Coordinates of C-alpha atoms in Angstrom, one line a residue:
Chain A
M169 CA 0.0 -4.8 -42.1
S170 CA 3.4 -5.0 -43.5
A171 CA 5.9 -5.2 -40.8
P172 CA 5.5 -7.8 -38.0
L173 CA 4.3 -6.6 -34.7
P174 CA 7.3 -5.7 -32.5
K175 CA 7.9 -8.0 -29.5
R176 CA 7.2 -5.1 -27.2
I177 CA 3.7 -4.6 -28.4
I178 CA 2.9 -8.4 -28.2
K179 CA 4.0 -8.3 -24.6
E180 CA 2.5 -5.2 -23.6
T181 CA -1.0 -6.5 -25.0
E182 CA -0.6 -9.9 -23.4
R183 CA 0.0 -8.2 -20.0
L184 CA -2.9 -5.9 -20.2
Q185 CA -5.3 -8.8 -20.9
N186 CA -3.8 -11.1 -18.4
E187 CA -3.2 -8.6 -15.4
P188 CA -5.5 -5.8 -16.2
V189 CA -5.4 -2.8 -14.1
P190 CA -8.3 -2.1 -12.0
G191 CA -10.7 0.3 -13.6
I192 CA -9.0 0.4 -16.9
S193 CA -9.3 -2.0 -19.8
A194 CA -7.6 -1.8 -23.1
Q195 CA -8.7 -4.2 -26.1
P196 CA -6.8 -4.3 -29.4
H197 CA -8.7 -4.4 -32.5
D198 CA -8.8 -7.7 -34.5
D199 CA -7.8 -6.3 -37.7
N200 CA -5.1 -3.8 -36.3
A201 CA -3.1 -4.7 -33.2
R202 CA -2.0 -1.2 -32.8
Y203 CA -5.4 0.2 -32.4
F204 CA -6.9 -0.2 -29.1
D205 CA -10.5 0.5 -27.6
V206 CA -9.8 1.8 -24.1
M207 CA -12.3 2.1 -21.1
V208 CA -11.4 4.2 -18.0
E209 CA -13.5 4.3 -15.1
G210 CA -13.7 7.8 -13.3
P211 CA -11.6 7.7 -10.0
G212 CA -13.4 7.4 -6.8
G213 CA -14.1 10.6 -4.9
S214 CA -13.7 12.8 -8.2
C215 CA -16.4 14.5 -10.0
Y216 CA -16.0 11.6 -12.6
E217 CA -16.9 8.8 -10.2
G218 CA -19.3 6.4 -11.6
G219 CA -18.4 7.4 -15.0
V220 CA -17.2 5.1 -17.5
F221 CA -15.1 6.8 -20.2
N222 CA -14.2 5.5 -23.7
L223 CA -10.9 6.3 -25.5
E224 CA -9.0 5.3 -28.5
L225 CA -5.4 4.6 -28.5
F226 CA -3.1 4.2 -31.4
L227 CA 0.6 2.9 -31.3
P228 CA 2.5 4.7 -34.3
D229 CA 5.1 2.8 -36.1
D230 CA 7.8 4.6 -34.0
Y231 CA 6.2 3.4 -30.8
P232 CA 8.0 3.4 -28.2
M233 CA 10.3 5.9 -29.6
C234 CA 7.2 8.1 -29.7
P235 CA 4.2 8.3 -27.4
P236 CA 1.1 6.3 -28.2
R237 CA -1.8 8.6 -29.5
I238 CA -4.7 8.8 -27.3
R239 CA -8.2 10.7 -27.3
F240 CA -11.3 10.5 -25.4
L241 CA -14.4 9.3 -27.3
T242 CA -16.8 10.1 -24.5
R243 CA -17.6 13.7 -23.9
I244 CA -16.0 15.0 -20.7
Y245 CA -15.9 18.4 -18.9
H246 CA -12.4 18.6 -17.8
P247 CA -10.0 21.6 -18.2
N248 CA -7.1 19.6 -19.8
I249 CA -9.4 17.7 -22.3
D250 CA -10.7 19.7 -25.2
R251 CA -13.9 19.1 -27.2
L252 CA -12.3 16.6 -29.5
G253 CA -11.2 14.6 -26.7
R254 CA -7.5 15.4 -27.1
I255 CA -5.6 15.3 -23.8
C256 CA -3.0 17.9 -22.5
L257 CA -0.7 15.6 -20.4
D258 CA 3.1 16.0 -20.4
V259 CA 3.9 12.3 -20.6
L260 CA 2.0 12.2 -23.9
K261 CA 4.1 14.9 -25.3
N262 CA 7.6 16.2 -24.2
N263 CA 8.0 14.1 -21.2
W264 CA 7.4 10.9 -22.9
S265 CA 10.0 8.1 -22.3
P266 CA 10.2 4.8 -24.1
A267 CA 10.2 3.1 -20.8
L268 CA 6.5 4.0 -20.4
Q269 CA 3.8 1.9 -21.3
I270 CA 0.1 1.7 -22.4
R271 CA -0.7 0.8 -18.8
T272 CA 1.2 3.6 -17.2
I273 CA 0.0 6.1 -19.6
L274 CA -3.6 5.0 -18.9
L275 CA -3.0 5.2 -15.3
S276 CA -1.7 8.8 -15.8
I277 CA -4.9 9.7 -17.7
Q278 CA -6.9 8.3 -14.7
A279 CA -4.9 10.3 -12.3
L280 CA -5.5 13.4 -14.4
L281 CA -9.3 12.9 -14.1
G282 CA -8.7 12.9 -10.3
A283 CA -6.7 16.1 -10.4
P284 CA -7.7 18.5 -13.0
N285 CA -5.1 21.3 -13.6
P286 CA -6.8 24.4 -14.9
E287 CA -3.5 26.1 -14.8
D288 CA -2.3 24.4 -17.8
P289 CA -5.5 24.3 -19.8
L290 CA -6.3 22.8 -23.1
N291 CA -9.9 23.9 -22.9
E292 CA -9.9 27.5 -22.1
A293 CA -13.6 27.9 -21.4
V294 CA -13.7 25.1 -19.0
A295 CA -10.5 26.2 -17.5
K296 CA -11.9 29.7 -17.0
Q297 CA -14.8 28.3 -15.3
W298 CA -12.8 26.0 -13.0
K299 CA -10.8 28.9 -11.9
E300 CA -13.6 31.3 -11.3
N301 CA -16.2 29.1 -9.9
Q302 CA -14.9 25.6 -9.0
S303 CA -17.8 24.2 -7.3
E304 CA -20.1 25.0 -10.4
A305 CA -17.4 23.5 -12.7
I306 CA -17.3 20.4 -10.6
E307 CA -21.0 20.3 -10.6
T308 CA -21.1 20.5 -14.3
A309 CA -18.5 17.8 -14.8
R310 CA -20.8 15.5 -12.6
E311 CA -23.8 16.3 -14.7
W312 CA -21.7 15.4 -17.7
T313 CA -20.4 12.3 -16.3
K314 CA -24.0 11.3 -15.7
L315 CA -25.2 12.3 -19.1
Y316 CA -22.5 11.0 -21.3
A317 CA -20.3 8.6 -19.4
Q318 CA -22.9 5.9 -18.1
K319 CA -22.2 2.3 -18.7
N320 CA -24.5 0.6 -21.1
Chain B
M72 CA -21.8 -31.1 6.3
K73 CA -21.5 -29.8 9.9
F74 CA -18.1 -28.2 10.5
G75 CA -17.3 -30.4 13.4
H76 CA -17.6 -33.4 11.4
E77 CA -15.9 -32.1 8.4
Y78 CA -13.0 -31.1 10.7
E79 CA -12.8 -34.6 12.4
Q80 CA -12.7 -36.0 8.8
V81 CA -10.1 -33.7 7.6
L82 CA -7.8 -34.5 10.5
A83 CA -8.3 -38.2 10.3
S84 CA -8.0 -38.6 6.4
E85 CA -5.1 -36.4 5.4
G86 CA -2.4 -38.3 6.9
F87 CA -1.1 -35.6 9.2
P88 CA 1.8 -36.6 11.5
E89 CA 0.8 -37.8 14.9
Q90 CA 2.7 -34.8 16.5
W91 CA 0.6 -32.4 14.5
L92 CA -2.7 -34.0 15.6
N93 CA -1.8 -33.6 19.0
S94 CA -1.6 -29.9 18.6
A95 CA -4.9 -29.9 17.0
I96 CA -7.9 -27.9 18.4
D97 CA -10.4 -30.5 20.0
Y98 CA -13.3 -29.1 18.4
K99 CA -15.7 -31.6 19.8
Y100 CA -14.7 -31.4 23.5
L101 CA -14.7 -27.5 23.3
K102 CA -18.3 -27.9 21.9
K103 CA -19.3 -29.9 25.0
C104 CA -17.8 -27.2 27.1
I105 CA -19.9 -24.7 25.5
K106 CA -22.9 -26.8 26.4
K107 CA -21.8 -27.0 29.8
V108 CA -21.4 -23.2 30.1
H109 CA -24.8 -22.9 28.5
R110 CA -26.3 -25.2 31.1
Q111 CA -24.6 -23.5 34.0
L112 CA -25.9 -20.3 32.8
L113 CA -29.5 -21.6 32.8
A114 CA -29.1 -22.8 36.2
L115 CA -28.4 -19.2 37.2
G116 CA -31.6 -18.4 35.6
L117 CA -29.9 -16.7 32.7
D118 CA -31.6 -17.9 29.6
G119 CA -30.6 -16.7 26.1
E120 CA -33.4 -13.9 26.2
T121 CA -32.2 -12.5 29.5
L122 CA -28.7 -12.7 28.3
S123 CA -29.2 -11.0 24.9
H124 CA -31.5 -8.5 26.7
L125 CA -28.7 -7.7 29.0
S126 CA -25.9 -7.8 26.4
G127 CA -27.5 -4.7 25.0
W128 CA -25.9 -2.6 27.7
V129 CA -23.6 -4.8 29.5
E130 CA -21.3 -4.1 26.6
Q131 CA -17.9 -3.6 27.6
P132 CA -16.2 -0.2 27.1
D133 CA -12.9 0.1 25.7
F134 CA -11.1 -3.0 26.7
K135 CA -7.6 -1.4 27.0
V136 CA -9.0 0.4 30.0
K137 CA -6.4 -0.3 32.6
P138 CA -6.6 -0.5 36.5
L139 CA -10.1 -0.6 38.0
Q140 CA -11.4 0.2 41.2
H141 CA -12.8 -2.6 42.7
H142 CA -14.8 -1.2 45.4
D143 CA -18.1 -1.3 43.5
Y144 CA -17.8 -4.8 42.9
Y145 CA -19.1 -7.9 44.6
S146 CA -16.7 -10.2 42.9
A147 CA -15.6 -13.5 43.4
A148 CA -12.0 -14.7 42.3
Q149 CA -10.7 -12.2 39.9
P150 CA -12.4 -9.0 40.2
D151 CA -12.5 -7.7 36.8
L152 CA -11.4 -7.8 33.2
N153 CA -8.7 -6.1 34.3
T154 CA -6.9 -5.6 30.9
I155 CA -5.9 -7.6 28.1
S156 CA -5.4 -11.0 26.8
E157 CA -3.6 -13.3 29.1
E158 CA -5.5 -12.2 32.2
F159 CA -8.8 -12.7 30.6
T160 CA -11.4 -14.4 32.5
P161 CA -14.8 -14.9 31.0
Q162 CA -17.5 -13.6 33.2
L163 CA -20.9 -12.3 33.1
R164 CA -21.9 -9.0 34.6
I165 CA -25.4 -8.2 35.8
L166 CA -26.8 -5.2 37.5
V167 CA -28.4 -6.0 40.8
D168 CA -30.3 -4.2 43.5
A169 CA -27.7 -3.9 46.3
Q170 CA -30.3 -4.4 48.9
T171 CA -32.3 -7.5 47.7
G172 CA -29.7 -8.9 45.3
Q173 CA -32.3 -9.0 42.6
P174 CA -31.1 -8.6 39.1
L175 CA -32.6 -5.5 37.8
D176 CA -32.5 -6.2 34.2
A177 CA -35.4 -8.6 33.6
T178 CA -37.9 -6.9 35.6
L179 CA -37.5 -3.3 34.6
T180 CA -40.0 -1.5 32.5
P181 CA -39.1 -0.6 29.1
E182 CA -38.8 3.1 30.0
T183 CA -36.4 2.4 32.9
K184 CA -34.4 0.0 30.5
A185 CA -33.9 2.8 28.2
T186 CA -32.7 5.2 30.8
L187 CA -30.5 2.5 32.2
Q188 CA -29.3 1.8 28.8
G189 CA -28.5 5.5 28.1
L190 CA -26.9 5.9 31.5
A191 CA -24.8 2.8 31.1
Q192 CA -23.4 4.1 27.7
H193 CA -22.9 7.5 29.3
E194 CA -21.0 5.8 32.0
M195 CA -19.0 3.8 30.0
I196 CA -17.7 6.8 27.9
L197 CA -17.0 8.3 31.2
A198 CA -15.3 5.2 32.5
G199 CA -13.0 5.3 29.5
R200 CA -12.1 8.6 30.3
K201 CA -11.3 8.2 33.9
E202 CA -10.5 4.5 34.1
H203 CA -13.3 3.8 36.3
L204 CA -15.7 1.2 35.4
G205 CA -17.8 0.9 38.7
T206 CA -21.0 2.7 38.6
R207 CA -24.0 3.7 40.3
I208 CA -27.2 4.6 38.9
E209 CA -28.1 8.2 38.9
P210 CA -31.0 10.1 37.3
V211 CA -30.4 11.7 34.1
D212 CA -29.4 15.2 34.5
E213 CA -29.4 16.6 31.1
S214 CA -27.9 20.2 32.0
E215 CA -25.1 18.4 33.8
S216 CA -24.2 16.0 31.2
G217 CA -24.2 18.7 28.7
S218 CA -21.5 20.5 30.4
D219 CA -19.8 17.2 31.4
S220 CA -17.0 17.3 28.9
H221 CA -15.6 20.4 30.8
G222 CA -15.8 18.8 34.2
T223 CA -12.9 17.2 35.6
P224 CA -13.3 13.4 36.4
K225 CA -13.2 14.3 40.1
D226 CA -16.2 16.4 40.1
R227 CA -17.9 13.8 38.2
V228 CA -17.3 11.0 40.8
S229 CA -18.6 13.3 43.6
S230 CA -21.8 13.7 41.7
I231 CA -22.2 10.1 41.1
T232 CA -22.1 9.4 44.8
E233 CA -25.2 11.3 45.4
L234 CA -27.3 8.7 43.7
P235 CA -30.5 7.8 44.9
A236 CA -30.9 4.3 43.5
D237 CA -28.6 1.7 44.7
A238 CA -27.4 -0.7 42.2
R239 CA -24.2 -2.5 41.7
W240 CA -22.3 -4.6 39.2
V241 CA -22.1 -8.2 40.1
Q242 CA -19.8 -10.6 38.5
V243 CA -20.5 -14.2 38.2
P244 CA -17.5 -16.2 37.6
L245 CA -18.1 -19.2 35.3
A246 CA -16.0 -22.1 35.9
S247 CA -16.9 -24.1 32.8
A248 CA -16.4 -21.2 30.8
Q249 CA -13.0 -20.8 32.3
R250 CA -12.3 -24.4 31.6
F251 CA -13.1 -23.5 27.9
F252 CA -10.5 -21.1 27.6
D253 CA -8.1 -22.9 29.7
L254 CA -8.4 -25.7 26.9
L255 CA -8.3 -23.4 23.9
A256 CA -5.2 -21.1 24.9
P257 CA -2.5 -24.0 25.3
K258 CA -3.6 -25.4 21.9
L259 CA -2.8 -22.1 20.5
E260 CA 0.6 -22.0 21.9
D261 CA 1.0 -25.5 20.5
L262 CA -0.2 -24.4 16.9
E263 CA 2.2 -21.5 17.1
A264 CA 5.1 -23.6 18.1
L265 CA 4.2 -26.0 15.4
R266 CA 4.1 -23.3 12.8
A267 CA 7.5 -22.1 13.9
A268 CA 9.0 -25.5 13.9
E269 CA 7.5 -26.5 10.6
T270 CA 8.4 -23.4 8.9
R271 CA 12.0 -23.8 10.3
K272 CA 12.2 -27.3 9.0
L273 CA 10.8 -26.3 5.5
E274 CA 13.2 -23.5 5.2
E275 CA 16.1 -25.8 5.8
E276 CA 14.6 -28.2 3.2
I277 CA 14.4 -25.3 0.9
L278 CA 18.2 -24.3 1.4
D279 CA 19.3 -28.0 0.8
L280 CA 17.2 -28.1 -2.4
G281 CA 18.7 -24.9 -3.5
D282 CA 22.2 -26.5 -3.3
A283 CA 21.1 -29.4 -5.2
V284 CA 19.4 -27.2 -8.1
E285 CA 22.6 -25.2 -8.0
N286 CA 24.6 -28.5 -8.6
V287 CA 22.6 -29.4 -11.5
V288 CA 22.0 -26.3 -13.3
E289 CA 25.5 -24.6 -12.8
P290 CA 26.4 -23.7 -16.3
V291 CA 29.3 -25.3 -17.7
R292 CA 32.8 -23.6 -16.8
E293 CA 35.7 -23.6 -19.1
G294 CA 37.5 -27.1 -19.5
F295 CA 34.3 -29.2 -18.8
E296 CA 33.6 -29.4 -22.4
A297 CA 32.4 -33.2 -22.0
K298 CA 29.4 -32.4 -19.6
R299 CA 28.5 -29.2 -21.6
E300 CA 25.7 -30.6 -23.8
I301 CA 24.0 -32.2 -20.7
S302 CA 23.8 -29.5 -18.3
Y303 CA 23.2 -26.7 -20.7
R304 CA 20.1 -28.3 -21.8
D305 CA 19.1 -29.2 -18.3
L306 CA 19.5 -25.5 -17.5
Y307 CA 16.7 -24.7 -20.1
F308 CA 14.4 -27.5 -18.6
W309 CA 14.9 -26.0 -15.2
R310 CA 14.2 -22.5 -16.4
E311 CA 11.0 -23.6 -18.1
M312 CA 10.1 -25.5 -14.9
F313 CA 10.6 -22.5 -12.8
R314 CA 9.0 -20.0 -15.3
L315 CA 5.8 -22.1 -15.2
Y316 CA 5.9 -22.0 -11.3
L317 CA 6.4 -18.1 -11.2
E318 CA 3.7 -17.7 -13.7
S319 CA 1.1 -19.0 -11.2
P320 CA 2.9 -19.3 -7.8
I321 CA 1.3 -22.0 -5.7
F322 CA 1.1 -20.3 -2.4
Y323 CA 1.2 -16.7 -3.0
S324 CA -0.6 -14.5 -5.7
E325 CA 1.7 -11.7 -6.9
S326 CA -0.9 -10.2 -9.5
E327 CA -1.7 -6.6 -9.2
Q328 CA -5.3 -7.1 -8.3
N329 CA -5.2 -9.8 -5.7
R330 CA -1.7 -9.9 -4.1
G331 CA -1.6 -12.3 -1.1
P332 CA -1.5 -15.7 0.2
L333 CA -3.9 -18.2 -1.3
T334 CA -6.3 -20.4 0.4
F335 CA -5.5 -24.0 0.8
A336 CA -8.1 -24.9 -1.8
K337 CA -6.8 -22.6 -4.3
A338 CA -3.2 -23.6 -3.6
K339 CA -3.9 -27.2 -4.0
E340 CA -5.6 -26.4 -7.3
R341 CA -2.6 -24.6 -8.5
L342 CA -0.1 -27.4 -7.4
E343 CA -2.4 -29.9 -9.2
A344 CA -2.4 -27.6 -12.3
Y345 CA 1.5 -27.2 -12.3
D346 CA 2.0 -30.9 -11.9
K347 CA -0.2 -31.6 -14.9
Q348 CA 1.7 -28.9 -16.8
L349 CA 5.1 -30.5 -16.1
R350 CA 3.6 -33.9 -17.1
E351 CA 2.2 -32.6 -20.2
T352 CA 5.3 -30.8 -21.3
G353 CA 7.4 -34.0 -20.4
L354 CA 9.7 -31.6 -18.7
L355 CA 10.8 -34.0 -15.9
S356 CA 11.5 -36.9 -18.1
K357 CA 13.6 -34.7 -20.6
M358 CA 16.2 -34.1 -17.9
K359 CA 19.2 -35.6 -18.7
T360 CA 21.0 -36.4 -15.3
P361 CA 19.4 -38.6 -12.7
A362 CA 20.6 -35.8 -10.1
A363 CA 18.5 -33.3 -12.0
R364 CA 15.3 -35.6 -12.0
Q365 CA 15.8 -36.3 -8.4
A366 CA 16.1 -32.6 -7.5
A367 CA 13.0 -31.7 -9.7
K368 CA 11.1 -34.4 -7.8
Q369 CA 12.4 -33.0 -4.6
F370 CA 11.0 -29.7 -5.7
L371 CA 7.6 -31.1 -6.1
D372 CA 7.5 -32.9 -2.7
L373 CA 8.7 -29.8 -1.1
N374 CA 5.5 -28.1 -2.3
V375 CA 3.4 -30.9 -1.2
D376 CA 4.6 -30.5 2.1
I377 CA 4.1 -27.0 2.5
L378 CA 0.5 -27.6 1.2
K379 CA 0.1 -30.0 3.8
I380 CA 1.0 -27.9 6.8
M381 CA -1.0 -25.1 5.2
H382 CA -4.1 -27.1 5.3
F383 CA -3.5 -28.4 8.9
Q384 CA -3.2 -24.8 10.2
E385 CA -5.9 -23.6 8.0
V386 CA -8.4 -26.1 9.3
N387 CA -7.3 -25.4 12.7
A388 CA -7.7 -21.7 12.6
R389 CA -11.1 -22.2 11.2
A390 CA -12.0 -24.5 14.0
M391 CA -10.9 -22.0 16.3
V392 CA -12.8 -19.2 15.0
K393 CA -15.9 -21.2 14.6
I394 CA -15.8 -22.5 18.2
L395 CA -15.4 -19.0 19.4
K396 CA -18.3 -17.8 17.5
K397 CA -20.2 -20.7 18.9
F398 CA -19.3 -19.8 22.2
D399 CA -20.4 -16.2 21.7
K400 CA -23.7 -17.3 20.4
Q401 CA -24.6 -19.8 22.9
T402 CA -23.4 -18.1 26.0
H403 CA -23.6 -14.4 25.1
L404 CA -20.2 -14.0 27.0
E405 CA -17.4 -12.1 25.8
G406 CA -15.6 -14.7 23.6
R407 CA -15.2 -12.1 21.0
L408 CA -13.1 -10.1 23.5
F409 CA -10.9 -13.3 23.8
L410 CA -10.6 -13.4 20.1
K411 CA -9.5 -9.8 20.0
S412 CA -7.0 -10.4 22.5
L413 CA -5.8 -13.4 20.5
R414 CA -5.4 -11.1 17.5
D415 CA -2.9 -9.0 19.3
K416 CA -1.1 -11.9 20.8
Y417 CA -0.9 -14.0 17.5
P418 CA -1.5 -11.7 14.8
E419 CA -0.6 -14.4 12.2
L420 CA -3.2 -16.8 13.6
V421 CA -6.5 -14.8 13.2
P422 CA -7.4 -12.9 10.1
P423 CA -8.3 -9.3 11.0
E424 CA -11.7 -8.6 11.9
G425 CA -14.0 -7.6 9.1
S426 CA -11.9 -8.9 6.4
K427 CA -14.5 -10.3 4.2
K428 CA -12.0 -11.4 1.5
I429 CA -11.4 -15.1 1.3
V430 CA -7.8 -15.2 2.6
P431 CA -6.6 -18.3 4.4
S432 CA -6.7 -17.7 7.8
G433 CA -4.0 -17.6 10.5
F434 CA -0.9 -19.7 10.5
A435 CA -1.5 -21.0 7.1
N436 CA -1.4 -17.5 5.9
S437 CA 2.0 -16.7 7.3
I438 CA 3.4 -20.2 6.1
A439 CA 2.2 -19.4 2.6
R440 CA 3.9 -15.9 2.6
D441 CA 7.2 -17.0 4.2
L442 CA 7.8 -20.0 2.3
H443 CA 6.8 -18.5 -0.9
A444 CA 9.5 -15.9 -0.3
E445 CA 12.1 -18.5 0.6
I446 CA 11.4 -20.7 -2.4
A447 CA 11.6 -17.6 -4.7
S448 CA 14.9 -16.4 -3.2
K449 CA 16.7 -19.5 -2.4
I450 CA 15.6 -21.9 -5.2
L451 CA 13.9 -20.1 -8.1
A452 CA 16.6 -17.4 -8.2
I453 CA 19.3 -19.9 -8.8
V454 CA 18.1 -20.2 -12.5
P455 CA 17.7 -16.6 -14.0
Q456 CA 14.6 -16.0 -15.9
L457 CA 14.7 -14.2 -19.2
D458 CA 12.1 -11.4 -18.3
D459 CA 14.4 -10.2 -15.6
W460 CA 17.1 -9.4 -18.2
N461 CA 14.8 -7.7 -20.8
C462 CA 15.6 -4.1 -22.1
P463 CA 12.9 -1.8 -20.7
V464 CA 12.5 -0.2 -24.2
C465 CA 12.2 -3.1 -26.6
Y466 CA 11.3 -5.9 -24.0
A467 CA 13.7 -8.2 -25.8
M468 CA 16.9 -9.4 -23.9
A469 CA 19.2 -6.6 -23.1
W470 CA 21.9 -7.6 -25.7
R471 CA 24.3 -6.4 -25.7
P472 CA 23.8 -4.8 -22.4
V473 CA 24.6 -1.0 -22.2
S474 CA 24.4 0.9 -18.8
L475 CA 24.0 4.7 -19.1
G476 CA 25.5 5.1 -15.7
C477 CA 22.7 7.3 -14.4
C478 CA 20.6 4.5 -12.9
R479 CA 20.6 0.7 -12.8
S480 CA 18.8 0.0 -15.7
V481 CA 20.4 -2.1 -18.6
F482 CA 19.2 -1.5 -22.1
C483 CA 20.2 -3.3 -25.4
I484 CA 22.6 -1.5 -27.5
R485 CA 20.2 -1.2 -30.5
C486 CA 17.6 0.8 -28.3
I487 CA 20.3 3.1 -27.2
I488 CA 21.4 3.7 -30.8
K489 CA 17.9 4.3 -31.8
L490 CA 17.4 6.8 -29.1
Q491 CA 20.6 8.5 -30.0
D492 CA 19.3 8.6 -33.8
E493 CA 16.1 10.1 -32.7
G494 CA 17.8 12.8 -30.6
M495 CA 16.1 11.5 -27.3
K496 CA 18.7 12.7 -24.9
R497 CA 17.1 11.5 -21.7
C498 CA 17.5 8.0 -20.1
P499 CA 14.1 6.4 -20.4
C500 CA 14.1 5.1 -16.8
C501 CA 15.4 8.0 -14.8
N502 CA 15.2 11.0 -17.2
K503 CA 18.7 12.1 -16.8
E504 CA 20.6 13.4 -20.0
T505 CA 23.0 10.7 -20.4
V506 CA 21.9 8.9 -23.7
M507 CA 24.0 11.2 -26.1
S508 CA 27.2 10.6 -24.3
A509 CA 26.9 6.8 -24.3
D510 CA 29.6 4.8 -26.5
G511 CA 31.5 1.6 -26.3
R512 CA 32.5 2.3 -22.8
N513 CA 29.0 2.0 -21.7
I514 CA 28.9 -1.7 -22.5
D515 CA 28.1 -3.6 -19.4
F516 CA 30.6 -6.4 -19.6
E517 CA 29.7 -8.0 -16.2
T518 CA 26.0 -8.5 -17.4
M519 CA 27.4 -9.6 -20.8
D520 CA 29.3 -12.5 -19.2
F521 CA 26.4 -13.4 -17.1
L522 CA 24.0 -13.4 -20.1
E523 CA 26.2 -15.7 -22.1
K524 CA 26.6 -18.0 -19.5
Y525 CA 22.9 -18.3 -18.6
F526 CA 21.2 -17.6 -21.8
P527 CA 23.5 -19.0 -24.6
L528 CA 20.8 -19.6 -27.1
E529 CA 19.1 -16.2 -26.6
V530 CA 22.4 -14.5 -26.9
K531 CA 23.1 -16.1 -30.2
R532 CA 19.7 -15.3 -31.5
R533 CA 19.9 -11.7 -30.3
Q534 CA 23.3 -11.2 -31.7
K535 CA 22.1 -12.2 -35.3
E536 CA 19.2 -9.8 -35.1
N537 CA 21.5 -7.0 -33.9
E538 CA 23.9 -7.5 -36.9
K539 CA 21.1 -7.4 -39.2
A540 CA 19.7 -4.4 -37.6
Q541 CA 23.1 -2.7 -38.0
L542 CA 23.2 -3.6 -41.6
V543 CA 19.7 -2.0 -42.1
R544 CA 20.9 1.0 -40.4
D545 CA 24.1 1.4 -42.5
Y546 CA 22.8 0.3 -45.9
G547 CA 19.1 0.6 -45.9
E548 CA 16.2 -2.0 -45.8
E549 CA 17.1 -3.4 -49.3
F550 CA 20.3 -4.6 -48.5
V551 CA 19.3 -7.3 -46.0
K552 CA 16.1 -8.5 -48.1
P553 CA 16.7 -11.7 -49.5
S554 CA 16.9 -11.3 -53.3
C555 CA 17.0 -15.1 -54.0
T556 CA 15.7 -18.0 -52.1
V557 CA 16.5 -21.6 -52.6
M558 CA 13.6 -23.7 -52.0

């Protein structure tokens, strides 16, 4: 790494370790403090409950002027998350503000799991299923959670 | 160790003031009272088995039920648990045959018991509805109870009177149990009064100390050059001292996961750790003026005082909960109803039912919360902490401070320039499109003066950083790279 780590990233990381958000953890890599291994628990009462989802998070050089880059590593059946794990979430794109942080973004992602939005889909197939037969879609999401998102 | 013993020891060894000890719950004596009640019950032929058998269906219905009709009671002194808290009298209710006076409970066959139980429950629901607790036994009539919800209470009463079996509720006033509660109740008043008085006293102490701290840290004004060096450095010592305190508050946890008052044990641990930290960093001895050292010591003493009253109240609250549990267990009387009414009367005293979390109980709880807030607002707030003056974008001190005018956030000038360069039009905090129109007029001079006064060293450092960043922006990275270093 060339440039020293900005104070902001150091402080955010510290706080994530010292006061973790319930159901969420983010651990920076030893060799790259801008790259985090993230774990998010499926919110209670949702079809992802009981699941533990792994994500990767990267803070670009411009952070916080641009949003962190985040992707699901665990497979998940969700209308706003595609097969590559990319997430369709406004605060990760146009609505990013430099006053947002890693912890607030991860909370937004956890909330997205609790409230899928098939009207603004990233994964057309899943969104279609979600709109046409919601109960079946939810059942599939549950099965996938059991299949792929179990803690090991 | 048995609690009774432990309790006595704590009271004896912690050096609590005499006045406090007089308010303490007399655990030993109350225990004796319970034994007496127990004996009295035995004398009435009501052993544990009978009582627990009874308690299955002598359950009280909703206790908020108000006026009762007493005509069904053969009752002594106070006819019934006619409502809440203050009027509460412990009593035992038994179902007896009206003719023979025989208690029906113990001699009934299991079938009859089951029927009675069902009936009693049924009647209780009904009683809740029409505020009528008295009951006579009637045979179960499935069809009628099925349509019962539509019948008016009046209909119901008339049907009750046709009963064949003749059974009544009888109440046995228990003198020794009454004594138990008579003893306990005033103690609680005492404890509440003590809590109020001590809290007030400590609050005053906090105010005094606040003045003292203000005097010793007040940053130097114009014309006091001679004193400058001294108090300016003390300001930084105080800030560090309070920062450590805020990092791990002693009486109240502010972390996201477990916010709330801490237990005495935990608070004690934290105060010890804090004391150790102060010693290790040598902060106290570094303070220049005697007045500052004196105030710092006062600050520690204050915390010790709070801890003490917290301990006393906590151990008393525990004693109370324990003794009531014991009362319940030994006598099967409605001690828990007393507890429930206490909860309504002194919400600060008794932890809410079913709270399994280890929270300090009772008065201790509220002392911790109130005084924590007092200390934070009246003492700690005198020395501003750097973290409260950070720019929400770069997390460094907001220097020079810029207000966009749309919300109350204060940013550093560097971040606003960067946002403008990136074409990010919206305020990072409130999303209004105010960034592009910001210019020199948006500099927040009031905050600037404040920061210069309280954070002189940080301001100097930030100023240098800003100047360098400006050069980089204007002339490129190369310009500021040192081309030659003298070793």
